[in-house]
XYZ file of C-alpha atoms in Angstrom:
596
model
C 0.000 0.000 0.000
C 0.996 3.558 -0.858
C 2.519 5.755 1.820
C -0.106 8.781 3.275
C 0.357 11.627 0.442
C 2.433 13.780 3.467
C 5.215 11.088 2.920
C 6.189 12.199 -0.217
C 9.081 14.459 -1.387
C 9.364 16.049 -5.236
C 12.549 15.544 -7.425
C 11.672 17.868 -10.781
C 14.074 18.906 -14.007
C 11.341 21.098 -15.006
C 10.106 18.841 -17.416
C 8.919 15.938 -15.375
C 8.706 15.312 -11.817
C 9.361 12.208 -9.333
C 7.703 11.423 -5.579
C 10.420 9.696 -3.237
C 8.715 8.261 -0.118
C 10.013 8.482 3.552
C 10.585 4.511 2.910
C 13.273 5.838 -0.049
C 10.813 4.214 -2.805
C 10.264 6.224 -5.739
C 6.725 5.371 -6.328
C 5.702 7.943 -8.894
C 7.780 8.896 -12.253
C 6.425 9.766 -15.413
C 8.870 10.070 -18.502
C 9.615 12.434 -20.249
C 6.705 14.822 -19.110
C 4.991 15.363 -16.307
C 2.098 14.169 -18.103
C 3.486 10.795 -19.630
C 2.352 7.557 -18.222
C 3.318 6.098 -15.274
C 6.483 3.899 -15.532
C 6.373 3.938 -11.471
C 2.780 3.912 -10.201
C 2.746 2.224 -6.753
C 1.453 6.013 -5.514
C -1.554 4.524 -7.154
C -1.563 0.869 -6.227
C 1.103 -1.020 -4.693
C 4.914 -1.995 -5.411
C 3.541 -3.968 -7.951
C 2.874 -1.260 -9.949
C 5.979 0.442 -9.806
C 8.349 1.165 -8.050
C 12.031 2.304 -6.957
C 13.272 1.255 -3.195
C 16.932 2.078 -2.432
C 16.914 1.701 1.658
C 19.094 -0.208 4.303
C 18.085 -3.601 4.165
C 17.803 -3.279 8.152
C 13.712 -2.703 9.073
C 14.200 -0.769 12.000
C 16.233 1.660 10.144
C 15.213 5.396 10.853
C 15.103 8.335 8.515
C 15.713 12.571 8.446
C 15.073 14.307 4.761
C 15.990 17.708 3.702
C 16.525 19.535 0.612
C 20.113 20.316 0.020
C 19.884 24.238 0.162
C 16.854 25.683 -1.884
C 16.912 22.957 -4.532
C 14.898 19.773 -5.412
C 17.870 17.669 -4.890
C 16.713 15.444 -1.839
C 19.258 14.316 1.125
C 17.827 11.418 3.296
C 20.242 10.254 5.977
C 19.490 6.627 7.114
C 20.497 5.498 10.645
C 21.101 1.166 11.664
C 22.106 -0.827 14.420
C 25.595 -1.049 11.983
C 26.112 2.703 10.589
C 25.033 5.396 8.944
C 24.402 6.825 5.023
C 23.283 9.549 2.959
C 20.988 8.617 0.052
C 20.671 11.542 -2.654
C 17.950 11.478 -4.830
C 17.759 13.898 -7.682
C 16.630 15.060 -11.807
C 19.658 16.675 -13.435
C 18.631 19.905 -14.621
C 19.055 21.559 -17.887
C 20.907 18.639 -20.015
C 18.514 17.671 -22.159
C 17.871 14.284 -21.069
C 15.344 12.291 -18.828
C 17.219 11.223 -15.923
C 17.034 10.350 -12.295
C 20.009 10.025 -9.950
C 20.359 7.922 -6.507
C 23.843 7.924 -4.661
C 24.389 6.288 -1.488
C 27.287 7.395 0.619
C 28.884 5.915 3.466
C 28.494 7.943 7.139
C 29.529 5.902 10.066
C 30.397 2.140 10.112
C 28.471 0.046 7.356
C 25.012 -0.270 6.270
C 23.588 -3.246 3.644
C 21.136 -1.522 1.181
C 18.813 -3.006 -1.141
C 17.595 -1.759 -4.336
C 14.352 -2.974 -5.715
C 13.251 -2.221 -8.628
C 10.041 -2.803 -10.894
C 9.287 -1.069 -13.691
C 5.795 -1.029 -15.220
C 5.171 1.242 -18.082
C 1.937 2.897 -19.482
C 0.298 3.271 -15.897
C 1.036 0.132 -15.020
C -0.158 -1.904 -18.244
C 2.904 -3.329 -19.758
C 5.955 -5.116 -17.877
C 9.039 -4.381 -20.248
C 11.656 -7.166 -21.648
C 15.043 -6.560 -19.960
C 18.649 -7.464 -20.804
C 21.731 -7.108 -18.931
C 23.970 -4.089 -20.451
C 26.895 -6.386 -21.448
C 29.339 -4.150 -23.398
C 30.247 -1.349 -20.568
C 32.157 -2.011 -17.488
C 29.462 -0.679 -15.002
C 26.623 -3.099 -14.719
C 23.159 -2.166 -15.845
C 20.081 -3.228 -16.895
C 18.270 -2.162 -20.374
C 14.038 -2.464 -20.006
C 12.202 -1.526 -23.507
C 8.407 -1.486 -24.020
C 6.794 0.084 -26.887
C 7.631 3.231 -27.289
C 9.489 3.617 -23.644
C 12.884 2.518 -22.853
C 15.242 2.895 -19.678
C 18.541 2.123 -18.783
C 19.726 1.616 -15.173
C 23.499 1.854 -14.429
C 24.931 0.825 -10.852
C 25.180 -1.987 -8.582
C 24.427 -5.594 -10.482
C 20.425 -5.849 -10.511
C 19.006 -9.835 -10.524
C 15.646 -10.464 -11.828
C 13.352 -12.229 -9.271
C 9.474 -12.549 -10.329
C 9.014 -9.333 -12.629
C 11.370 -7.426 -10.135
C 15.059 -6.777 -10.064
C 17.080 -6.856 -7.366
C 20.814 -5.896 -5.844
C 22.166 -6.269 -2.560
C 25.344 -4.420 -1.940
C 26.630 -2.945 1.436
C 28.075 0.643 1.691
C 31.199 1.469 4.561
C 32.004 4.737 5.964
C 33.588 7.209 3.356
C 32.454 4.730 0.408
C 29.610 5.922 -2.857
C 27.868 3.966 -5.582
C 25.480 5.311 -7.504
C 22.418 4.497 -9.314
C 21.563 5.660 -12.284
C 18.153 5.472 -14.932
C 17.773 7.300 -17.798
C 14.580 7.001 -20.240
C 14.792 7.517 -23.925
C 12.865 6.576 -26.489
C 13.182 2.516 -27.442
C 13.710 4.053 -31.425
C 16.732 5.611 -30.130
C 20.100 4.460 -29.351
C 21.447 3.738 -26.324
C 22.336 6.986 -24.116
C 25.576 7.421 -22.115
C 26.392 7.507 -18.752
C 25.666 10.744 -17.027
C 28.690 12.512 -15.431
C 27.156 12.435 -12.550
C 29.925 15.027 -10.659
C 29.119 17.635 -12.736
C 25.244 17.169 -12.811
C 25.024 17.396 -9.328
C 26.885 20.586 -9.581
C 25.131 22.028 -12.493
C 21.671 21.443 -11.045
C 22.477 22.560 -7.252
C 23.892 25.650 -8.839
C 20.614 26.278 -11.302
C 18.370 26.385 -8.564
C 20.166 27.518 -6.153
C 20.824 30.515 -8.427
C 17.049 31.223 -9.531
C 15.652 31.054 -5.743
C 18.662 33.758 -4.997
C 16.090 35.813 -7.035
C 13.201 35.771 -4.617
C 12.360 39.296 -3.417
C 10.884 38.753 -0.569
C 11.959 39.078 3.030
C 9.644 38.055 6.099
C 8.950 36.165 8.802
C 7.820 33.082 6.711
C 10.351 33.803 3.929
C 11.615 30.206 3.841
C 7.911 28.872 3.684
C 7.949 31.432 0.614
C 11.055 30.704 -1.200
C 10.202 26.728 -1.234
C 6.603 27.294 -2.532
C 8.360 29.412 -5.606
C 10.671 26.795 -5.870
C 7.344 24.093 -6.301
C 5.697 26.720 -8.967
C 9.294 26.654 -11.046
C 9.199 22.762 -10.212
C 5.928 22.880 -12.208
C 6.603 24.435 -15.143
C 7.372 22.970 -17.960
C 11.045 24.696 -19.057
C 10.949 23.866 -23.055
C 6.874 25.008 -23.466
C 6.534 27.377 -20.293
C 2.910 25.798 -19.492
C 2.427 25.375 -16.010
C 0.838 22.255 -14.799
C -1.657 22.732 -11.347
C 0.267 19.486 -9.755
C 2.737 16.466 -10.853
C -0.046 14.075 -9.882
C -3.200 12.677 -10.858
C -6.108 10.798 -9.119
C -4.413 11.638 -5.308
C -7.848 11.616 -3.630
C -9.494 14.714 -2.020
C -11.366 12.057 0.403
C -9.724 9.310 1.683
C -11.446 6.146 -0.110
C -13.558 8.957 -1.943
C -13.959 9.550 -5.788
C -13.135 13.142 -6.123
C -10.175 12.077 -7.651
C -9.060 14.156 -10.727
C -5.912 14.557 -13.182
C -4.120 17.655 -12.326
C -1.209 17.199 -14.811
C -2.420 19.643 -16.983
C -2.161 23.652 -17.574
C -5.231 25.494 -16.012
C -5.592 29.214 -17.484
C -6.669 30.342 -13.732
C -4.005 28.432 -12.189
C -1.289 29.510 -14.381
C -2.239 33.015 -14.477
C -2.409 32.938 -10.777
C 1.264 31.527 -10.666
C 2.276 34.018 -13.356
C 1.270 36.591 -11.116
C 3.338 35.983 -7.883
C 6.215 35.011 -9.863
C 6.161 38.547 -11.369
C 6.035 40.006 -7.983
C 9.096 38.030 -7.256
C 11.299 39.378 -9.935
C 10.642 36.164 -12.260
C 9.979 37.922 -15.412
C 11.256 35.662 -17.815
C 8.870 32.979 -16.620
C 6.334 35.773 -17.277
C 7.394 35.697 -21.116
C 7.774 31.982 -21.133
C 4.185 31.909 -20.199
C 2.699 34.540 -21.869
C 4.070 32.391 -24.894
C 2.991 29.806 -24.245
C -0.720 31.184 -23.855
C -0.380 32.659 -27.271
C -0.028 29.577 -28.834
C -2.285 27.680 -26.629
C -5.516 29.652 -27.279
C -4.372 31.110 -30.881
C -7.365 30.512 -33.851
C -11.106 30.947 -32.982
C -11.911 32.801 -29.393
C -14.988 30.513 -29.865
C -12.536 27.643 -29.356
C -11.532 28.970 -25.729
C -10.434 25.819 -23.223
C -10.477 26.335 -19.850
C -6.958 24.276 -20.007
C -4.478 22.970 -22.248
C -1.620 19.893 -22.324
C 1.694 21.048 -21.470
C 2.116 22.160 -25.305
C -1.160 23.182 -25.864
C -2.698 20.400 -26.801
C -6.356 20.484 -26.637
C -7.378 16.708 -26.889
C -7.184 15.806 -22.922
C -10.774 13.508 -22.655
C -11.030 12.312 -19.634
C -10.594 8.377 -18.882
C -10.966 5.728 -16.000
C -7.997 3.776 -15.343
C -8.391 0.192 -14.909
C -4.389 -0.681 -14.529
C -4.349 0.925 -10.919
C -6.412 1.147 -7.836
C -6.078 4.282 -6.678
C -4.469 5.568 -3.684
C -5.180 3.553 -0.913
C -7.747 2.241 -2.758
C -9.627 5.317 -3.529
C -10.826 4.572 -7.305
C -10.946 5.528 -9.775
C -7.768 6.863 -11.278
C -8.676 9.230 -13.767
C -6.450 10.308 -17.099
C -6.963 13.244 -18.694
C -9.949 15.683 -17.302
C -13.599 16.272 -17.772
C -13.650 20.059 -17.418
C -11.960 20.650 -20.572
C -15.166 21.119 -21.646
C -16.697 22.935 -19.060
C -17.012 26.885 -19.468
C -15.942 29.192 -17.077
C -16.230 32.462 -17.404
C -13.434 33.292 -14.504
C -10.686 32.026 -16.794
C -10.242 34.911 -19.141
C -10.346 37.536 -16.215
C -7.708 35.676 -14.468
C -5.755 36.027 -17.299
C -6.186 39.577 -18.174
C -5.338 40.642 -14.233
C -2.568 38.463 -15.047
C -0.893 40.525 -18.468
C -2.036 43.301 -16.871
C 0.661 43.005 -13.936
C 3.030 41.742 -16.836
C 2.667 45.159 -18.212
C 3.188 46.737 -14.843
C 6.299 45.034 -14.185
C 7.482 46.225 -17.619
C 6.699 43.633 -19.851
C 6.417 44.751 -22.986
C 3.620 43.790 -25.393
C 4.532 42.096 -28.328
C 2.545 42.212 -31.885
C 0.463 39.726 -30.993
C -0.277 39.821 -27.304
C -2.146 42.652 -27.020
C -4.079 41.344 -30.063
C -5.278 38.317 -28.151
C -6.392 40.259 -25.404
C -9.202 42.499 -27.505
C -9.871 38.334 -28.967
C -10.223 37.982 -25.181
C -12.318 40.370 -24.828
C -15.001 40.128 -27.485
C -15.004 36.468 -26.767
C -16.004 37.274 -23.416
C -18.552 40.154 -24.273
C -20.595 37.610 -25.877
C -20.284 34.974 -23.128
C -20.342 37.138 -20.295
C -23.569 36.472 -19.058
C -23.580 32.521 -19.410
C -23.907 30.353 -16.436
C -20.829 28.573 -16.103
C -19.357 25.811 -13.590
C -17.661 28.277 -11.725
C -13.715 27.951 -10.312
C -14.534 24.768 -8.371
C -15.925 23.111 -11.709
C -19.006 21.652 -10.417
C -20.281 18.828 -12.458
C -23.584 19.792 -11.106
C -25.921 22.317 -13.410
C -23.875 25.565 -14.615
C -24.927 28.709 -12.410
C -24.328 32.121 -12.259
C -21.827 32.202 -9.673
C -20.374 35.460 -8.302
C -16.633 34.773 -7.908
C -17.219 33.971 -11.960
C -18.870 37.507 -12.936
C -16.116 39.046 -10.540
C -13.776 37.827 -12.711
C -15.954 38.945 -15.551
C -15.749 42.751 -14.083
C -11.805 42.081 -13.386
C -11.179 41.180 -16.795
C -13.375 44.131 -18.184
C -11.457 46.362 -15.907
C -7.822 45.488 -16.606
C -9.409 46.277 -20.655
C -10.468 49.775 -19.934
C -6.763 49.996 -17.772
C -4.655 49.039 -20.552
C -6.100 51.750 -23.061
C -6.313 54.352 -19.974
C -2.809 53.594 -18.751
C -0.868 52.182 -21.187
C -2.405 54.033 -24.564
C -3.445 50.443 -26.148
C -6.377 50.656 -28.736
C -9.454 48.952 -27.790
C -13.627 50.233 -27.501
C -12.875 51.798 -23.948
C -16.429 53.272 -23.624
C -18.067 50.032 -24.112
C -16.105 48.295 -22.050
C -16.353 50.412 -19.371
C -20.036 50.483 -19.405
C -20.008 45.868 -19.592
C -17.966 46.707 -16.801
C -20.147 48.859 -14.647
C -23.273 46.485 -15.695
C -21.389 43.560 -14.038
C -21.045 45.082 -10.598
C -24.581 46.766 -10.611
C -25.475 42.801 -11.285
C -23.473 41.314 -8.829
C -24.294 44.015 -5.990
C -28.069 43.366 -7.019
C -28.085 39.735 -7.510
C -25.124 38.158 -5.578
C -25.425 39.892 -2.080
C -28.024 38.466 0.811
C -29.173 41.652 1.975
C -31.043 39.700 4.898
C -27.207 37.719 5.519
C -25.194 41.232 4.628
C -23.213 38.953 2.348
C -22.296 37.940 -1.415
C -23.281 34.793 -2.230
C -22.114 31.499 -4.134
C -24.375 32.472 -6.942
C -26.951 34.564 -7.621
C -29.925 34.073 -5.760
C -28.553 31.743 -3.123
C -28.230 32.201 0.634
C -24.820 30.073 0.677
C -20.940 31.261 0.774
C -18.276 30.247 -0.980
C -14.828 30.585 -0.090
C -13.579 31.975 -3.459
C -15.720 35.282 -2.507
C -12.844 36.020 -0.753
C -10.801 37.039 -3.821
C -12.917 39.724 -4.447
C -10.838 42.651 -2.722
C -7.699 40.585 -4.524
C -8.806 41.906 -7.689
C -9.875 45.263 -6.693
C -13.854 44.762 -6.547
C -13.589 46.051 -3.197
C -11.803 47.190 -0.135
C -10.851 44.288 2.409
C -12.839 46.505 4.544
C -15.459 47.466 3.003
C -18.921 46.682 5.638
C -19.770 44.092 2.156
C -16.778 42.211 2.608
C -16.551 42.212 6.279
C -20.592 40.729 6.279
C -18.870 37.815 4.001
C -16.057 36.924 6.214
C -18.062 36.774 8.981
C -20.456 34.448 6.764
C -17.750 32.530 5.115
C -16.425 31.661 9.101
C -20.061 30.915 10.345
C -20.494 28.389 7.347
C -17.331 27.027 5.892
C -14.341 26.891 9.092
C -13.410 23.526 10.053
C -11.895 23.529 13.029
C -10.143 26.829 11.703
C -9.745 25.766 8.569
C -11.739 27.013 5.302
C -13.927 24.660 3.455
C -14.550 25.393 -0.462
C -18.006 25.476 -0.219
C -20.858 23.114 1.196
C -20.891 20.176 -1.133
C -23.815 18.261 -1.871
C -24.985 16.247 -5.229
C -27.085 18.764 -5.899
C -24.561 21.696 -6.376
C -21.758 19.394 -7.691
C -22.833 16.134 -8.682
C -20.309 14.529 -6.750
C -21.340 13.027 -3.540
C -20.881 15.067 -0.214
C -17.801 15.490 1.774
C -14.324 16.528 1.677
C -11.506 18.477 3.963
C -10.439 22.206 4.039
C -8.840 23.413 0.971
C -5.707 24.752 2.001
C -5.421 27.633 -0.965
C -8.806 28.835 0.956
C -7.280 29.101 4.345
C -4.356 30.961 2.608
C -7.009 33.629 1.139
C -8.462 33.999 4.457
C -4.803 35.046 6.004
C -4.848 37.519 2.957
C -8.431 39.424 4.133
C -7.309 39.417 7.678
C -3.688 40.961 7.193
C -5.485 43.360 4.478
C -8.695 44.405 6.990
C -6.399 45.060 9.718
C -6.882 41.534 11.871
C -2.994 40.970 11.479
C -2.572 38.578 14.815
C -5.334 36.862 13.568
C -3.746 36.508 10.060
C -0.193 35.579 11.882
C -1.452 33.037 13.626
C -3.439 31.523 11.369
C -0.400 31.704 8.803
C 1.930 29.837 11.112
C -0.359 27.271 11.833
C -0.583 26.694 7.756
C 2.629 26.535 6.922
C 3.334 24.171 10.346
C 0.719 21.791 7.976
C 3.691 21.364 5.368
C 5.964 17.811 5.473
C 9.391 17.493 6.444
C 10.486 19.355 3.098
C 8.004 21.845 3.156
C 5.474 20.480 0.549
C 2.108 21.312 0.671
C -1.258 19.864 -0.887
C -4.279 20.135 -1.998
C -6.381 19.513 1.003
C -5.893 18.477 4.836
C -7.792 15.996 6.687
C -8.019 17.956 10.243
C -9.534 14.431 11.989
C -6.562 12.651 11.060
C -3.687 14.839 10.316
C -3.076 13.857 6.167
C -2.691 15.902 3.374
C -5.206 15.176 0.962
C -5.590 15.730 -3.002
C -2.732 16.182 -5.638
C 0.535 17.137 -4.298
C 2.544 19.607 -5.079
C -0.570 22.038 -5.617
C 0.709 24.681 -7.496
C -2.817 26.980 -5.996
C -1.841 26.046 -2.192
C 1.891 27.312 -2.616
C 0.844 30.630 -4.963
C -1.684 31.444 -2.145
C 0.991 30.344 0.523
C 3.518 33.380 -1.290
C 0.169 36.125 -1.773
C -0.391 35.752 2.036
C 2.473 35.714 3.385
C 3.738 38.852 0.756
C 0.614 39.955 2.469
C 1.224 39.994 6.325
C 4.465 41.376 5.541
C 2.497 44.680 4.079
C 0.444 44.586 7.253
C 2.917 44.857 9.475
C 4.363 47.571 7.570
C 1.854 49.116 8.007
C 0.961 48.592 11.798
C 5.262 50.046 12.129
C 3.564 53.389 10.154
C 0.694 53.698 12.348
């Protein structure tokens, strides 16, 4: 059985991404993408399906991980009743090639490891033919199915039942390392990595781009690891940005809100644009904004709500029957229904989003601002379409009001770029969509009788993305609306101080009921209180967030307060962007409490 999702640490290249459990098993790798399939998959099943041990051979051995300075290159130092080692796991960065790197060295006395390894390709459907690499002096194994091929190089493996095996014990001041490397099976044979100057190459990349990060605070370690996860997540060749590096991780444990996260969201990847501009990450900015341009170019008509790593549009959605799912939380889903879904919110996520880009002085090329007015008219004939709203409820489409927020956000940042930056574009009628928007939402999404705006128009619920409204400039943190919401939002939706997404029932989502606090939704609520002036409540709140991270300060989607596990995809790229916003945001606060 899979480890609990908390148990997991990320090795990335920025083009694919590994999980390396406390037990030293790599259980999850997809090759050469983050969205391939699975050639390790026992996240999702068992060892059967996949998997990578390298551990003492002892079972009472003990464990400490860290990252080795602000990198993704993983240290775990294993402690016996005979010695001592350091196992370090990592992706070599910035080569060109698909690799993953495991090097034991010797600490104290001597300590008999075991490597087992089982690869199963295609999420777990095929088990590959193997041969012994005969013709170099290190041993290694070569494992080919279909279109997938790997090569391991390191201690001798011995098959054993559809496994492979090695034995091999490790003294003080002694190293062997492991090495696989995918390629495609048309190809020939790679070389060995140089393994010295990988590890220096990649420790110096990243620790060289977080040596970028602006901020300074009292969480600024918390901060620089979550920008670390959002570079981790982005794809370095197209510059999409995928929401996790996992699929089908469930929300509920034993539940079926389990979804495929491997994919680029507009929101999600506007949202990360936008902190990494107020970072100093420009170039990602460009890489994106790119990226976008090709993703939605043609027909506004044709508008997805997300996009493959490349911008493919072609992601249907498909039940797994390979794997059992987490724990055995089924299905395990491929690909992902709301492709088709509208939402409304998308576009004016991305328009706040190129209109920071412009603020931080990127410059508009021939063809960005171009998109935008396709944006635009797109969205002035769409604009009043129910939609399935930022949670994508696969209940009946509604007019929600975090959606037609967005709606007046994006008609907003329109009017600013002709006001402020001299761009050409109908300003007049824009501005009057605009003002229509908020006389609708202020007429039709507040409960006068609750003093509060509302899931959707005409309900009497709350809805935790309400609190992004003063985010976007709809209104003051203070204003007596916003207040009446907060106070709402923690009558209805705090679990034991925590911040559901909404109330969930069938008939709202289609799903059944039930699931934990969404963690990007706590991380909002730190935001309103450090921006209405409650900045010991936002403090506290925001250290007992970030205490919810594991040992190497990765954060999900979800946490189970009963029981203490993270829950849903991990890495969330939403939970770390909203970790950086509030934390950017108590620093403000306090500024401004030292002014006062």
């Amino acid at each position: 059985m899979a480890l609990h999702i908390e148990d997991y640490a990320l090795l990335s290249d920025c083009h694919s991404a590994a999980l390396v459990g406390r037990d030293g098993s790599i259980d999850w790798l997809c090759l050469p993408r983050y969205d391939s399939g699975s050639m390790f998959g026992a996240l999702l099943g068992s060892e059967d399906h996949g998997r990578w041990l390298l551990a003492p051979a002892d079972p009472t051995a003990t464990c400490t991980r860290s990252y080795v300075g602000e990198s993704f290159i993983l240290s775990t130092v294993w402690t016996t009743r005979t010695g001592s080692v350091e196992v370090t796991d990592f992706m070599p960065h910035g080569d060109g090639r698909a690799d993953v790197v495991r090097t034991v060295r010797g600490l104290s006395g001597s300590v008999e490891m075991i490597q087992d390894l089982r690869l199963r390709f295609g999420y777990a459907t095929t088990v590959p033919w193997v041969r012994q690499l005969r013709h170099e002096r290190t041993p290694g194994l070569v494992a080919v199915a279909g279109p997938d091929a790997v090569v391991v190089r390191g201690p001798a493996l011995h098959a054993a039942d559809h496994r492979h095996e090695a034995r091999f014990t490790v003294s003080v001041h002694e190293s062997l390392t492991v090495q696989l490397t995918w390629y495609p099976s048309h190809l020939p044979l790679p070389p060995a990595l140089d393994v010295r100057s990988a590890y220096d190459s990649t420790a110096d990349w990243w620790a060289s781009w977080a040596d970028s990060c602006t901020h300074e605070g009292p969480f600024r370690e918390a901060v620089v690891r979550s920008l670390l996860v959002l570079r981790a997540l982005t794809h370095e060749t197209t510059g999409g940005i995928v929401a996790a590096a996992t699929t089908s991780l469930p929300e509920h444990e034993g539940g079926n809100r389990n979804w495929d996260y491997r994919y680029v969201w507009l929101r999600d990847a506007s949202l990360t644009l936008s902190v990494l501009l107020s970072h100093g990450y420009e170039l990602e900015a460009e890489d994106w904004r790119g990226w976008l341009l090709r993703a939605i170019a043609g027909d506004p008509n044709d508008l997805q709500i997300m996009y493959g790593l490349s911008g493919e549009r072609y992601l249907p959605e498909r039940e797994l029957t390979s794997l059992p799912g987490h724990r055995g939380a089924s299905p395990v889903r491929v690909g992902n229904g709301a492709v088709a879904q509208f939402q409304s919110d998308a576009v004016g996520e991305v328009m706040v989003a190129l209109h920071e880009a412009r603020a931080a002085g990127v410059e508009e090329t021939e063809f960005s601002w171009p998109l935008q007015l396709s944006l635009m008219a797109y969205l002035e004939e769409n604009w009043q379409r129910p939609d399935q709203g930022i949670w994508e409820v696969r209940g009946p489409a509604r007019e929600f009001t975090h959606s037609r927020v967005m709606v007046w956000a994006a008609f907003d940042r329109a009017v600013r770029g002709v006001t402020e930056y001299g761009l050409p574009g109908p300003v007049a009628r824009w501005r009057r969509i605009r003002d229509e928007v908020r006389r609708d939402i202020e007429e039709r999404g507040f409960n006068l009788a609750r003093g509060c705006y509302t899931q959707y128009f005409g309900s009497e619920e709350v809805d935790a993305s309400l609190l992004v409204l003063p985010q976007v400039g709809f209104c003051a943190a203070d204003d007596p609306r916003m207040l009446g919401t907060v106070s709402a939002i923690e009558a209805d939706l705090l679990r034991d101080g925590l911040v559901l997404r909404y109330t969930t029932h069938a008939a709202l989502d289609g799903l059944e009921p039930g699931e934990h606090p969404f963690l990007a939704c706590s991380f909002w609520l730190v935001e309103q209180y450090a921006a209405s002036g409650r900045t010991e409540e936002a403090r506290a709140l925001m250290t007992r967030l970030v205490g919810l991270a594991n040992d190497v300060g990765l954060l999900s989607e979800e946490y189970d307060v009963a029981t203490g596990h993270h829950a849903g995809n991990t890495p969330q790229a939403l939970t770390h962007l909203t970790l950086v916003r509030a934390a950017d945001a108590l620093v403000a606060a306090m500024a401004r409490s030292a002014l006062a």
